[in-house]
Tab-separated table of C-alpha atoms and ligand atoms in Angstrom:
chain	number	residue	atom	x	y	z
A	1208	MET	CA	240.251	22.821	184.879
A	1209	SER	CA	241.975	21.935	187.765
A	1210	PRO	CA	243.279	18.463	187.662
A	1211	ALA	CA	241.803	17.753	191.326
A	1212	GLU	CA	238.218	18.379	189.733
A	1213	ARG	CA	239.005	16.504	186.857
A	1214	ASP	CA	240.104	13.423	188.434
A	1215	SER	CA	236.713	11.877	189.103
A	1216	SER	CA	235.962	11.888	185.474
A	1217	PRO	CA	235.745	8.247	183.778
A	1218	THR	CA	238.143	9.558	181.194
A	1219	LYS	CA	241.009	10.259	183.493
A	1220	SER	CA	240.753	6.927	185.042
A	1221	ARG	CA	240.491	4.997	181.549
A	1222	PHE	CA	243.767	7.085	180.774
A	1223	LEU	CA	245.345	5.720	183.740
A	1224	PHE	CA	244.689	2.174	183.194
A	1225	LEU	CA	246.016	2.577	179.658
A	1226	ASN	CA	249.222	4.060	181.000
A	1227	LYS	CA	249.836	0.542	182.583
A	1228	LEU	CA	248.375	-1.143	179.715
A	1229	ASP	CA	250.998	0.664	177.729
A	1230	ARG	CA	253.762	-0.930	179.398
A	1231	ILE	CA	252.344	-4.401	179.026
A	1232	ASN	CA	251.049	-4.216	175.426
A	1233	PRO	CA	252.524	-1.149	173.501
A	1234	VAL	CA	249.864	-1.100	171.194
A	1235	GLU	CA	252.105	-2.200	168.184
A	1236	ASN	CA	254.607	-0.034	169.613
A	1237	LEU	CA	253.494	3.200	167.976
A	1238	MET	CA	254.372	5.461	170.837
A	1239	GLN	CA	257.771	4.199	170.818
A	1240	LYS	CA	257.971	4.423	167.089
A	1241	ILE	CA	257.110	8.018	167.320
A	1242	VAL	CA	259.597	8.868	170.202
A	1243	SER	CA	262.316	7.306	168.344
A	1244	LEU	CA	261.400	8.981	165.046
A	1245	ALA	CA	261.025	12.191	166.909
A	1246	LYS	CA	264.662	11.905	168.201
A	1247	ARG	CA	266.279	10.301	165.216
A	1248	ARG	CA	264.902	12.933	162.852
A	1249	GLY	CA	265.288	15.981	165.103
A	1250	PHE	CA	261.633	16.534	166.108
A	1251	ILE	CA	261.816	16.283	169.914
A	1252	PHE	CA	264.634	15.549	172.249
A	1253	GLN	CA	264.710	14.807	176.031
A	1254	SER	CA	265.547	18.164	177.608
A	1255	SER	CA	269.125	18.281	179.252
A	1256	GLU	CA	269.853	14.738	177.791
A	1257	ILE	CA	273.533	15.046	178.465
A	1258	TYR	CA	272.732	15.113	182.158
A	1259	GLY	CA	270.434	12.070	182.018
A	1260	GLY	CA	267.419	14.295	181.190
A	1261	ILE	CA	265.059	16.234	183.415
A	1262	GLU	CA	261.683	14.364	183.809
A	1263	ALA	CA	258.695	15.802	182.023
A	1264	PHE	CA	260.737	18.511	180.189
A	1265	TRP	CA	261.249	18.246	176.345
A	1266	ASP	CA	263.257	20.078	173.760
A	1267	TYR	CA	261.835	20.693	170.240
A	1268	GLY	CA	264.550	20.136	167.756
A	1269	PRO	CA	265.101	21.731	164.409
A	1270	LEU	CA	262.101	20.003	162.763
A	1271	GLY	CA	260.048	20.031	165.699
A	1272	SER	CA	260.412	23.748	166.406
A	1273	LEU	CA	259.167	24.317	162.757
A	1274	LEU	CA	256.358	22.081	163.003
A	1275	LYS	CA	255.114	23.459	166.382
A	1276	ASN	CA	255.662	26.943	164.877
A	1277	ASN	CA	253.382	26.053	161.951
A	1278	ILE	CA	250.675	24.776	164.208
A	1279	LYS	CA	250.792	27.916	165.977
A	1280	GLN	CA	250.623	29.827	162.949
A	1281	GLU	CA	247.490	28.025	161.645
A	1282	TRP	CA	245.836	28.674	165.014
A	1283	LEU	CA	246.641	32.526	164.726
A	1284	LYS	CA	245.376	32.461	161.108
A	1285	THR	CA	242.090	30.891	161.983
A	1286	PHE	CA	241.224	32.561	165.111
A	1287	VAL	CA	242.855	36.099	165.042
A	1288	GLN	CA	243.770	36.843	161.355
A	1289	LYS	CA	240.582	35.648	159.804
A	1290	ARG	CA	238.087	36.780	162.436
A	1291	GLU	CA	237.422	40.478	163.349
A	1292	ASP	CA	236.324	39.834	166.859
A	1293	ILE	CA	239.511	38.300	168.461
A	1294	VAL	CA	242.578	40.037	169.478
A	1295	LEU	CA	245.999	38.692	170.532
A	1296	ILE	CA	247.863	39.350	173.728
A	1297	ASP	CA	251.323	38.294	174.883
A	1298	THR	CA	251.987	38.404	178.601
A	1299	PRO	CA	254.582	37.213	181.212
A	1300	ILE	CA	254.509	33.878	182.838
A	1301	ILE	CA	254.796	35.515	186.200
A	1302	MET	CA	251.639	37.409	187.217
A	1303	HIS	CA	250.913	39.401	190.459
A	1304	PRO	CA	250.402	36.562	193.091
A	1305	LYS	CA	247.086	38.100	194.002
A	1306	THR	CA	245.942	36.645	190.400
A	1307	TRP	CA	246.033	33.237	191.933
A	1308	GLU	CA	244.168	33.923	195.223
A	1309	ALA	CA	241.482	35.726	193.073
A	1310	SER	CA	241.432	33.001	190.399
A	1311	GLY	CA	241.098	29.965	193.151
A	1312	HIS	CA	244.507	28.185	192.023
A	1313	LEU	CA	246.005	28.772	195.450
A	1314	LYS	CA	243.336	26.894	197.051
A	1315	ASN	CA	241.888	24.491	194.308
A	1316	PHE	CA	244.807	23.876	191.809
A	1317	THR	CA	245.813	20.615	193.597
A	1318	ASP	CA	246.202	16.870	193.156
A	1319	PRO	CA	245.895	14.120	195.885
A	1320	LEU	CA	249.550	12.875	196.882
A	1321	VAL	CA	250.422	9.836	198.785
A	1322	GLU	CA	253.622	8.233	199.723
A	1323	CYS	CA	254.366	4.515	199.661
A	1324	LYS	CA	255.494	3.724	203.178
A	1325	ASN	CA	257.754	0.901	202.076
A	1326	CYS	CA	259.767	2.499	199.215
A	1327	HIS	CA	258.792	6.063	199.866
A	1328	GLY	CA	257.812	6.657	196.246
A	1329	ARG	CA	255.212	9.552	195.747
A	1330	PHE	CA	252.236	9.104	193.447
A	1331	ARG	CA	249.087	10.689	192.770
A	1332	GLU	CA	246.462	8.671	194.533
A	1333	ASP	CA	244.149	8.682	191.699
A	1334	HIS	CA	246.830	7.396	189.378
A	1335	LEU	CA	247.317	4.238	191.529
A	1336	ILE	CA	245.953	0.985	190.148
A	1337	LYS	CA	244.116	-1.333	192.765
A	1338	LYS	CA	245.770	1.059	195.294
A	1339	GLU	CA	249.186	-0.663	194.750
A	1340	CYS	CA	252.679	0.980	194.793
A	1341	PRO	CA	254.089	1.020	191.180
A	1342	ASN	CA	257.629	0.606	192.559
A	1343	CYS	CA	257.427	-2.013	195.005
A	1344	GLY	CA	253.876	-3.568	194.910
A	1345	LYS	CA	253.127	-2.890	198.517
A	1346	LYS	CA	249.636	-1.470	199.531
A	1347	ASP	CA	250.691	0.704	202.361
A	1348	PHE	CA	250.313	4.508	201.780
A	1349	THR	CA	250.348	7.651	203.879
A	1350	PRO	CA	247.147	9.426	204.014
A	1351	SER	CA	246.633	11.609	200.893
A	1352	LYS	CA	247.439	15.392	201.232
A	1353	GLN	CA	246.589	18.153	198.449
A	1354	PHE	CA	249.601	19.202	196.602
A	1355	ASN	CA	249.347	22.527	194.809
A	1356	LEU	CA	250.676	21.994	191.215
A	1357	MET	CA	251.862	25.655	190.630
A	1358	PHE	CA	255.690	26.139	190.618
A	1359	LYS	CA	256.793	28.718	193.306
A	1360	THR	CA	259.567	31.321	193.112
A	1361	PHE	CA	260.599	34.353	194.649
A	1362	LEU	CA	260.892	37.720	193.255
A	1363	GLY	CA	263.898	39.593	194.105
A	1364	PRO	CA	266.819	38.555	196.415
A	1365	VAL	CA	264.650	38.092	199.506
A	1366	GLU	CA	263.372	34.316	199.943
A	1367	ASP	CA	260.252	35.030	202.273
A	1368	ASP	CA	256.609	34.698	202.173
A	1369	SER	CA	256.073	38.173	200.863
A	1370	HIS	CA	258.216	37.746	197.918
A	1371	ILE	CA	256.616	34.518	196.539
A	1372	ALA	CA	255.384	34.480	192.821
A	1373	TYR	CA	254.042	31.446	190.868
A	1374	LEU	CA	254.750	30.416	187.242
A	1375	ARG	CA	251.251	30.370	185.481
A	1376	PRO	CA	249.598	26.998	185.190
A	1377	GLU	CA	247.223	28.462	182.517
A	1378	THR	CA	247.630	31.548	180.067
A	1379	ALA	CA	244.039	32.516	180.740
A	1380	GLN	CA	244.294	34.805	183.827
A	1381	SER	CA	245.892	37.576	181.745
A	1382	MET	CA	242.978	37.607	179.487
A	1383	PHE	CA	240.807	38.420	182.557
A	1384	THR	CA	243.190	40.936	184.117
A	1385	ASP	CA	243.824	42.838	180.830
A	1386	PHE	CA	240.028	42.969	180.073
A	1387	ASN	CA	239.627	46.664	180.462
A	1388	LEU	CA	242.757	47.401	178.875
A	1389	ALA	CA	242.178	45.369	175.758
A	1390	GLN	CA	238.484	46.238	175.397
A	1391	GLU	CA	239.041	49.974	175.816
A	1392	SER	CA	242.299	50.066	173.581
A	1393	MET	CA	240.773	48.267	170.842
A	1394	ARG	CA	237.237	49.514	171.299
A	1395	LEU	CA	236.021	46.085	171.506
A	1396	LYS	CA	232.096	45.290	171.421
A	1397	LEU	CA	230.575	42.055	172.767
A	1398	PRO	CA	230.852	39.391	171.839
A	1399	PHE	CA	234.615	39.512	171.569
A	1400	GLY	CA	237.645	37.410	172.466
A	1401	ILE	CA	241.208	37.691	173.833
A	1402	ALA	CA	243.546	34.966	172.666
A	1403	GLN	CA	247.018	34.093	173.691
A	1404	ILE	CA	249.602	31.437	172.973
A	1405	GLY	CA	252.106	30.917	175.757
A	1406	ARG	CA	254.080	28.581	177.987
A	1407	SER	CA	252.306	27.197	181.130
A	1408	PHE	CA	253.785	25.284	184.025
A	1409	ARG	CA	252.326	22.585	186.231
A	1410	ASN	CA	254.476	20.408	188.917
A	1411	GLU	CA	252.577	17.155	187.661
A	1412	ILE	CA	253.054	14.521	190.136
A	1413	THR	CA	252.823	11.809	187.793
A	1414	THR	CA	254.182	12.507	184.164
A	1415	GLY	CA	254.637	10.415	181.040
A	1416	ASN	CA	253.572	9.396	177.562
A	1417	PHE	CA	256.065	11.462	176.073
A	1418	ILE	CA	254.879	15.139	175.616
A	1419	PHE	CA	251.401	14.486	176.665
A	1420	ARG	CA	251.992	15.383	180.325
A	1421	SER	CA	254.663	17.816	180.652
A	1422	ARG	CA	255.663	20.188	183.391
A	1423	GLU	CA	256.324	22.848	181.081
A	1424	PHE	CA	253.952	23.247	177.962
A	1425	GLU	CA	252.287	25.732	175.641
A	1426	GLN	CA	248.863	26.569	175.595
A	1427	ALA	CA	246.583	28.425	172.838
A	1428	GLU	CA	243.743	29.783	174.577
A	1429	ILE	CA	240.930	32.244	174.037
A	1430	GLU	CA	238.585	33.924	176.301
A	1431	TYR	CA	235.439	34.845	174.544
A	1432	PHE	CA	233.282	37.245	176.455
A	1433	VAL	CA	229.874	37.245	175.652
A	1434	LYS	CA	226.677	38.941	177.089
A	1435	PRO	CA	225.115	36.857	179.899
A	1436	GLY	CA	222.365	34.501	178.509
A	1437	GLU	CA	224.116	34.170	175.312
A	1438	ASP	CA	226.692	31.843	176.859
A	1439	GLU	CA	224.899	28.551	176.185
A	1440	LYS	CA	224.712	29.405	172.352
A	1441	PHE	CA	228.239	30.446	172.111
A	1442	PHE	CA	229.506	27.282	173.936
A	1443	GLU	CA	228.201	24.993	171.471
A	1444	GLU	CA	229.388	27.327	168.746
A	1445	TRP	CA	233.254	27.103	170.085
A	1446	VAL	CA	232.969	23.359	170.793
A	1447	ASP	CA	232.313	23.120	166.902
A	1448	ASN	CA	234.944	25.761	166.014
A	1449	TRP	CA	237.635	24.156	167.945
A	1450	GLU	CA	236.955	20.601	166.781
A	1451	ASN	CA	236.885	21.767	163.194
A	1452	PHE	CA	240.263	23.484	163.567
A	1453	ILE	CA	241.860	20.214	164.761
A	1454	LEU	CA	240.068	18.158	161.905
A	1455	ASN	CA	241.267	20.705	159.309
A	1456	LEU	CA	244.856	20.204	160.435
A	1457	GLY	CA	244.217	16.673	159.204
A	1458	ILE	CA	243.184	14.617	162.423
A	1459	LYS	CA	240.943	11.470	161.333
A	1460	LYS	CA	237.301	12.171	162.682
A	1461	GLU	CA	237.360	8.621	164.148
A	1462	ASN	CA	240.287	9.546	166.220
A	1463	LEU	CA	238.443	12.217	167.985
A	1464	ARG	CA	235.415	12.188	170.311
A	1465	ARG	CA	233.791	14.569	172.795
A	1466	TYR	CA	233.585	13.918	176.475
A	1467	GLU	CA	231.131	15.988	178.621
A	1468	HIS	CA	232.014	16.586	182.201
A	1469	LYS	CA	229.524	15.541	184.694
A	1470	LYS	CA	227.905	18.222	186.525
A	1471	GLU	CA	229.390	17.026	189.928
A	1472	ALA	CA	232.878	16.953	188.499
A	1473	LEU	CA	233.004	20.398	187.083
A	1474	SER	CA	235.686	22.944	188.135
A	1475	HIS	CA	234.769	25.734	190.606
A	1476	TYR	CA	234.299	28.252	187.693
A	1477	SER	CA	232.533	26.056	185.258
A	1478	LYS	CA	228.904	25.740	184.219
A	1479	ARG	CA	229.631	23.463	181.549
A	1480	THR	CA	232.913	21.722	180.071
A	1481	ILE	CA	233.418	19.603	177.143
A	1482	ASP	CA	236.922	17.700	176.393
A	1483	ILE	CA	237.821	16.832	172.977
A	1484	GLU	CA	239.765	13.609	173.189
A	1485	TYR	CA	242.145	11.875	170.711
A	1486	LYS	CA	242.678	8.132	170.639
A	1487	TYR	CA	246.455	8.332	171.442
A	1488	PRO	CA	248.430	4.811	171.182
A	1489	PHE	CA	247.807	4.688	174.993
A	1490	GLY	CA	244.268	5.249	174.765
A	1491	TRP	CA	241.407	8.240	174.745
A	1492	ALA	CA	242.827	11.088	176.358
A	1493	GLU	CA	242.012	14.779	176.650
A	1494	LEU	CA	243.561	16.807	173.931
A	1495	THR	CA	241.765	20.016	174.598
A	1496	GLY	CA	238.822	21.449	176.463
A	1497	ILE	CA	236.090	23.940	176.122
A	1498	ALA	CA	234.432	25.469	179.381
A	1499	ASN	CA	231.832	27.883	180.151
A	1500	ARG	CA	233.500	29.803	182.800
A	1501	THR	CA	230.701	32.155	183.515
A	1502	ASN	CA	231.407	35.434	185.009
A	1503	TYR	CA	233.512	33.854	187.740
A	1504	ASP	CA	236.928	35.025	186.661
A	1505	LEU	CA	236.013	38.634	186.071
A	1506	SER	CA	233.901	38.979	189.116
A	1507	GLN	CA	236.846	37.631	191.244
A	1508	HIS	CA	239.513	39.854	189.880
A	1509	SER	CA	236.993	42.919	190.368
A	1510	LYS	CA	236.519	41.759	193.926
A	1511	PHE	CA	240.244	41.400	194.775
A	1512	SER	CA	241.632	44.230	192.937
A	1513	GLY	CA	238.897	46.769	193.722
A	1514	LYS	CA	239.002	47.545	189.900
A	1515	GLU	CA	235.524	46.827	188.233
A	1516	LEU	CA	235.748	44.591	185.356
A	1517	VAL	CA	232.514	45.168	183.665
A	1518	TYR	CA	231.143	46.066	180.013
A	1519	PHE	CA	229.220	48.993	179.320
A	1520	ASP	CA	226.487	48.170	176.646
A	1521	GLU	CA	225.894	51.431	174.590
A	1522	GLU	CA	222.717	50.118	173.064
A	1523	THR	CA	221.013	49.024	176.339
A	1524	LYS	CA	222.982	51.424	178.285
A	1525	GLU	CA	223.392	48.575	180.832
A	1526	LYS	CA	226.441	47.820	182.568
A	1527	TYR	CA	227.356	43.938	183.365
A	1528	THR	CA	229.959	41.530	183.916
A	1529	PRO	CA	230.188	39.434	180.723
A	1530	PHE	CA	230.239	35.747	180.822
A	1531	VAL	CA	233.195	33.925	179.162
A	1532	ILE	CA	233.604	30.817	176.965
A	1533	GLU	CA	237.096	29.456	177.008
A	1534	PRO	CA	238.601	26.994	174.342
A	1535	SER	CA	241.965	25.807	175.635
A	1536	LEU	CA	244.513	23.752	173.546
A	1537	GLY	CA	247.594	22.163	174.445
A	1538	ILE	CA	249.970	22.639	171.639
A	1539	ASP	CA	252.058	20.037	172.536
A	1540	ARG	CA	249.193	17.328	172.897
A	1541	LEU	CA	247.884	18.504	169.546
A	1542	LEU	CA	251.558	18.111	167.906
A	1543	LEU	CA	251.815	14.521	169.408
A	1544	ALA	CA	248.311	13.897	168.027
A	1545	LEU	CA	249.226	15.120	164.703
A	1546	LEU	CA	252.228	12.901	164.753
A	1547	CYS	CA	250.417	9.811	165.721
A	1548	ASP	CA	247.766	10.359	163.228
A	1549	ALA	CA	250.262	11.095	160.298
A	1550	TYR	CA	252.455	8.033	161.059
A	1551	GLN	CA	252.331	5.327	158.475
A	1552	GLU	CA	254.352	2.209	157.768
A	1553	ILE	CA	254.439	0.718	154.399
A	1554	GLU	CA	255.291	-2.845	154.606
A	1555	GLY	CA	258.126	-3.533	152.119
A	1556	GLY	CA	258.317	0.143	151.049
A	1557	ARG	CA	256.541	1.930	148.132
A	1558	THR	CA	259.968	3.605	146.944
A	1559	GLU	CA	262.655	1.217	145.631
A	1560	THR	CA	266.234	1.521	147.053
A	1561	THR	CA	269.503	0.111	145.902
A	1562	LYS	CA	269.703	-1.870	149.245
A	1563	SER	CA	266.598	-3.621	150.223
A	1564	ALA	CA	263.275	-3.275	148.777
A	1565	LYS	CA	261.624	-5.201	151.580
A	1566	GLU	CA	262.511	-2.606	154.298
A	1567	THR	CA	259.312	-0.991	155.879
A	1568	GLU	CA	259.020	2.566	154.651
A	1569	ILE	CA	257.791	5.132	157.062
A	1570	VAL	CA	255.604	8.170	155.758
A	1571	LEU	CA	254.611	10.816	157.774
A	1572	LYS	CA	251.421	12.166	156.150
A	1573	LEU	CA	251.343	15.695	157.758
A	1574	ASN	CA	249.221	18.187	156.295
A	1575	LYS	CA	251.171	20.339	154.092
A	1576	LYS	CA	250.142	23.388	155.946
A	1577	ILE	CA	252.150	22.192	159.035
A	1578	ALA	CA	254.792	20.110	157.451
A	1579	PRO	CA	258.253	21.483	158.774
A	1580	VAL	CA	260.091	21.271	155.472
A	1581	LYS	CA	257.945	21.963	152.431
A	1582	VAL	CA	260.506	21.111	149.595
A	1583	ALA	CA	263.381	18.729	149.124
A	1584	VAL	CA	265.791	19.408	146.319
A	1585	LEU	CA	267.684	16.299	145.136
A	1586	PRO	CA	270.265	15.833	142.391
A	1587	LEU	CA	269.705	12.577	140.626
A	1588	VAL	CA	273.247	11.666	141.458
A	1589	LYS	CA	276.054	13.388	143.391
A	1590	ASN	CA	278.866	12.335	141.040
A	1591	LYS	CA	277.864	14.824	138.242
A	1592	PRO	CA	279.253	18.362	139.143
A	1593	GLU	CA	276.707	19.771	136.623
A	1594	LEU	CA	273.865	18.073	138.179
A	1595	VAL	CA	274.906	19.071	141.673
A	1596	LYS	CA	275.382	22.840	140.629
A	1597	LYS	CA	271.938	23.083	139.045
A	1598	ALA	CA	270.448	21.462	142.043
A	1599	LYS	CA	272.167	23.717	144.234
A	1600	GLU	CA	270.812	26.835	142.146
A	1601	VAL	CA	267.261	25.389	142.423
A	1602	TYR	CA	267.650	25.236	146.169
A	1603	GLN	CA	268.842	28.721	146.439
A	1604	LEU	CA	265.768	29.807	144.244
A	1605	LEU	CA	263.355	28.152	146.431
A	1606	LYS	CA	264.915	28.904	149.950
A	1607	PRO	CA	263.484	32.532	150.110
A	1608	HIS	CA	259.847	31.080	149.743
A	1609	PHE	CA	259.764	27.783	151.403
A	1610	ILE	CA	261.567	25.979	154.165
A	1611	CYS	CA	263.627	23.488	151.945
A	1612	GLN	CA	266.295	20.781	152.406
A	1613	TYR	CA	269.123	19.794	150.013
A	1614	ASP	CA	270.033	16.288	149.941
A	1615	GLU	CA	272.477	14.450	147.894
A	1616	VAL	CA	273.540	11.675	150.074
A	1617	GLY	CA	272.575	7.909	148.974
A	1618	SER	CA	270.537	6.577	146.182
A	1619	ILE	CA	267.628	8.743	145.231
A	1620	GLY	CA	265.195	6.023	146.581
A	1621	ARG	CA	266.776	6.467	150.040
A	1622	ARG	CA	266.617	10.131	149.798
A	1623	TYR	CA	262.846	9.752	148.788
A	1624	ARG	CA	262.353	7.532	151.848
A	1625	ARG	CA	264.220	9.887	154.011
A	1626	ILE	CA	261.848	13.153	153.227
A	1627	ASP	CA	258.980	10.999	153.425
A	1628	GLU	CA	259.713	10.198	156.856
A	1629	ILE	CA	259.848	13.711	158.021
A	1630	GLY	CA	256.541	14.525	156.148
A	1631	CYS	CA	258.038	16.606	153.334
A	1632	PRO	CA	255.102	17.121	150.948
A	1633	PHE	CA	257.293	17.930	147.648
A	1634	ALA	CA	260.592	16.631	146.194
A	1635	ILE	CA	262.319	18.191	143.292
A	1636	THR	CA	264.714	16.001	141.425
A	1637	VAL	CA	267.285	17.560	139.227
A	1638	ASP	CA	268.394	15.057	136.408
A	1639	PHE	CA	269.992	15.035	133.034
A	1640	GLU	CA	266.801	16.385	131.344
A	1641	THR	CA	266.932	19.410	133.501
A	1642	LEU	CA	270.282	20.178	131.943
A	1643	GLU	CA	268.820	20.123	128.523
A	1644	LYS	CA	265.337	21.410	128.783
A	1645	GLY	CA	265.364	23.269	132.136
A	1646	ASP	CA	262.698	21.441	133.916
A	1647	VAL	CA	262.733	19.232	137.107
A	1648	THR	CA	260.703	16.509	138.367
A	1649	LEU	CA	258.191	17.586	141.189
A	1650	ARG	CA	257.161	14.639	143.124
A	1651	ASN	CA	254.087	14.384	145.546
A	1652	ARG	CA	254.619	12.582	148.718
A	1653	ASP	CA	251.112	11.302	148.939
A	1654	THR	CA	250.096	10.506	145.371
A	1655	MET	CA	253.888	9.582	144.386
A	1656	LYS	CA	252.894	11.372	141.146
A	1657	GLN	CA	255.811	12.781	139.393
A	1658	GLU	CA	255.444	15.792	136.902
A	1659	ARG	CA	257.747	18.001	134.896
A	1660	VAL	CA	257.991	21.645	135.819
A	1661	LYS	CA	260.150	24.468	134.390
A	1662	VAL	CA	262.541	25.747	136.953
A	1663	GLU	CA	261.186	29.296	136.519
A	1664	GLU	CA	257.728	28.146	137.402
A	1665	LEU	CA	258.544	26.192	140.335
A	1666	VAL	CA	257.879	28.836	143.302
A	1667	LYS	CA	254.461	29.403	141.663
A	1668	ALA	CA	253.766	25.793	141.195
A	1669	ILE	CA	254.713	24.830	144.593
A	1670	LYS	CA	252.764	27.813	146.121
A	1671	GLU	CA	249.703	26.707	144.308
A	1672	LYS	CA	250.019	23.301	145.535
A	1673	LEU	CA	250.644	24.102	149.056
A	1674	GLU	CA	247.375	26.184	149.092
A	1675	GLU	CA	245.357	23.204	147.551
A	1676	GLU	CA	243.124	21.628	150.085
B	2069	ATP	P1	244.562	16.706	182.417
B	2069	ATP	O1	243.238	16.278	182.893
B	2069	ATP	O2	245.027	15.946	181.339
B	2069	ATP	O3	245.471	16.927	183.535
B	2069	ATP	P2	243.445	19.293	182.442
B	2069	ATP	O4	242.117	19.097	182.443
B	2069	ATP	O5	243.832	19.651	183.799
B	2069	ATP	O6	244.369	18.225	181.747
B	2069	ATP	P3	243.343	22.125	181.463
B	2069	ATP	O7	243.451	22.632	182.736
B	2069	ATP	O8	241.713	21.924	180.826
B	2069	ATP	O9	243.884	20.402	181.476
B	2069	ATP	O10	244.214	22.560	180.429
B	2069	ATP	C1	243.950	22.978	179.102
B	2069	ATP	C2	244.629	22.090	178.124
B	2069	ATP	O11	245.947	22.350	178.447
B	2069	ATP	C3	244.519	20.687	177.879
B	2069	ATP	O12	243.346	20.255	177.444
B	2069	ATP	C4	245.561	19.953	177.469
B	2069	ATP	O13	245.674	20.231	176.068
B	2069	ATP	C5	246.898	21.081	178.056
B	2069	ATP	N1	247.547	20.647	179.289
B	2069	ATP	C6	247.208	20.498	180.338
B	2069	ATP	N2	248.082	20.038	181.283
B	2069	ATP	C7	249.114	19.798	180.421
B	2069	ATP	C8	250.236	19.112	180.770
B	2069	ATP	N3	250.806	18.839	181.921
B	2069	ATP	N4	251.247	18.959	179.494
B	2069	ATP	C9	250.841	19.221	178.381
B	2069	ATP	N5	249.618	19.656	178.096
B	2069	ATP	C10	248.753	19.985	179.003
């Protein structure tokens, strides 16, 4: 939905207040700890950091990219691979500019912008607390004007109005413009869905809270087309499907809640919208939304393109414009929720190290399915060449099957801590017994249980453990 329409909801204002609270009372610093861990361990970096960064753009580092990719794979598995009624498309971020006229984004995708007359800072009017300038504290602003959030660019070398194009603010519109093509080429029968994962861009006025609100982000969306009249039933079904997907990734139920948009605050296209909110360290805020977009988009594109976007029902011999249910998920917001949910600190630590047993230990209890590194291979000590050689052999054996990490630096306790901190579910220790008996220790991150497994059975054993619920 357009932020302008979303503004009047209590969720939004609650979130904004919490933004400020975040600065005063950083909720036991969880957010700062996540940001710092993300940087330190290669999950997420500030984009263009060497130039001082660029606001609201983020780089996913080596582990962050793997994590994000695993989340997307799970999404594809759940909604495309396992179902028979949803097809995937992959389309450019720039669409024909008429798209945005038809969809209503050119007119409606706006936020109210004001400028402080004293310090000239620019803010979203609805983000101001007590109508006070967050920079200088003055209360004197210019009248608000509607600011369109779409990034503008030009196609080709001529920079005039007839060459303007926009970076898409949502992936959804391609699913409407490709409706006939996908339906006919795949002979799809209602109800069916068209899915896409891709980048979207919004020139947000107020950014912040790490990757929660970025100017470039990734969305995973489904446009699920249904017969008019069946839309309400499918809407309910999709709210459940969506929530279950998030819960199955390991998010705690008590950290999720639903927020239903009030009728008067609905987007121009929406008959009903429910957000699933997550309890981020800065407060409850929208993680994802499910909307009943009716037949608005298909009708609009039919009107603007002159091409009929309708469905011919072979059973009833009727032709009609399907309704559409849209579950829309921000991958980055989900990734942030997963990091927050998985982060645990264990006072004094649970793994002894040679240095201080009193240090707090961080364990990232990420679901095995999405953990970026699945197995770590550790020789018990590094100064025994035969152990190191054997550990490297084990590492090479596992590498074709799993994302693995080899680590020989520091005490074994330290190394366990390092891999717990990145959420690696399994660790293999190659010790003196390995040389004698050909088995290794397999340690489980969560139970801390250690079992001996024959080297030749390792791949199978780990695969089975990764499949276990
Ligand atoms: P908000 O009210 O927080 O601005 P929205 O209601 O405008 O969000 P939608 O238009 O419903 O968001 O977009 C669908 C999903 O895309 C959101 O639920 C969210 O997960 C994600 N999303 C939207 N804007 C951003 C952003 N600036 N950064 C990261 N993710 C975003």
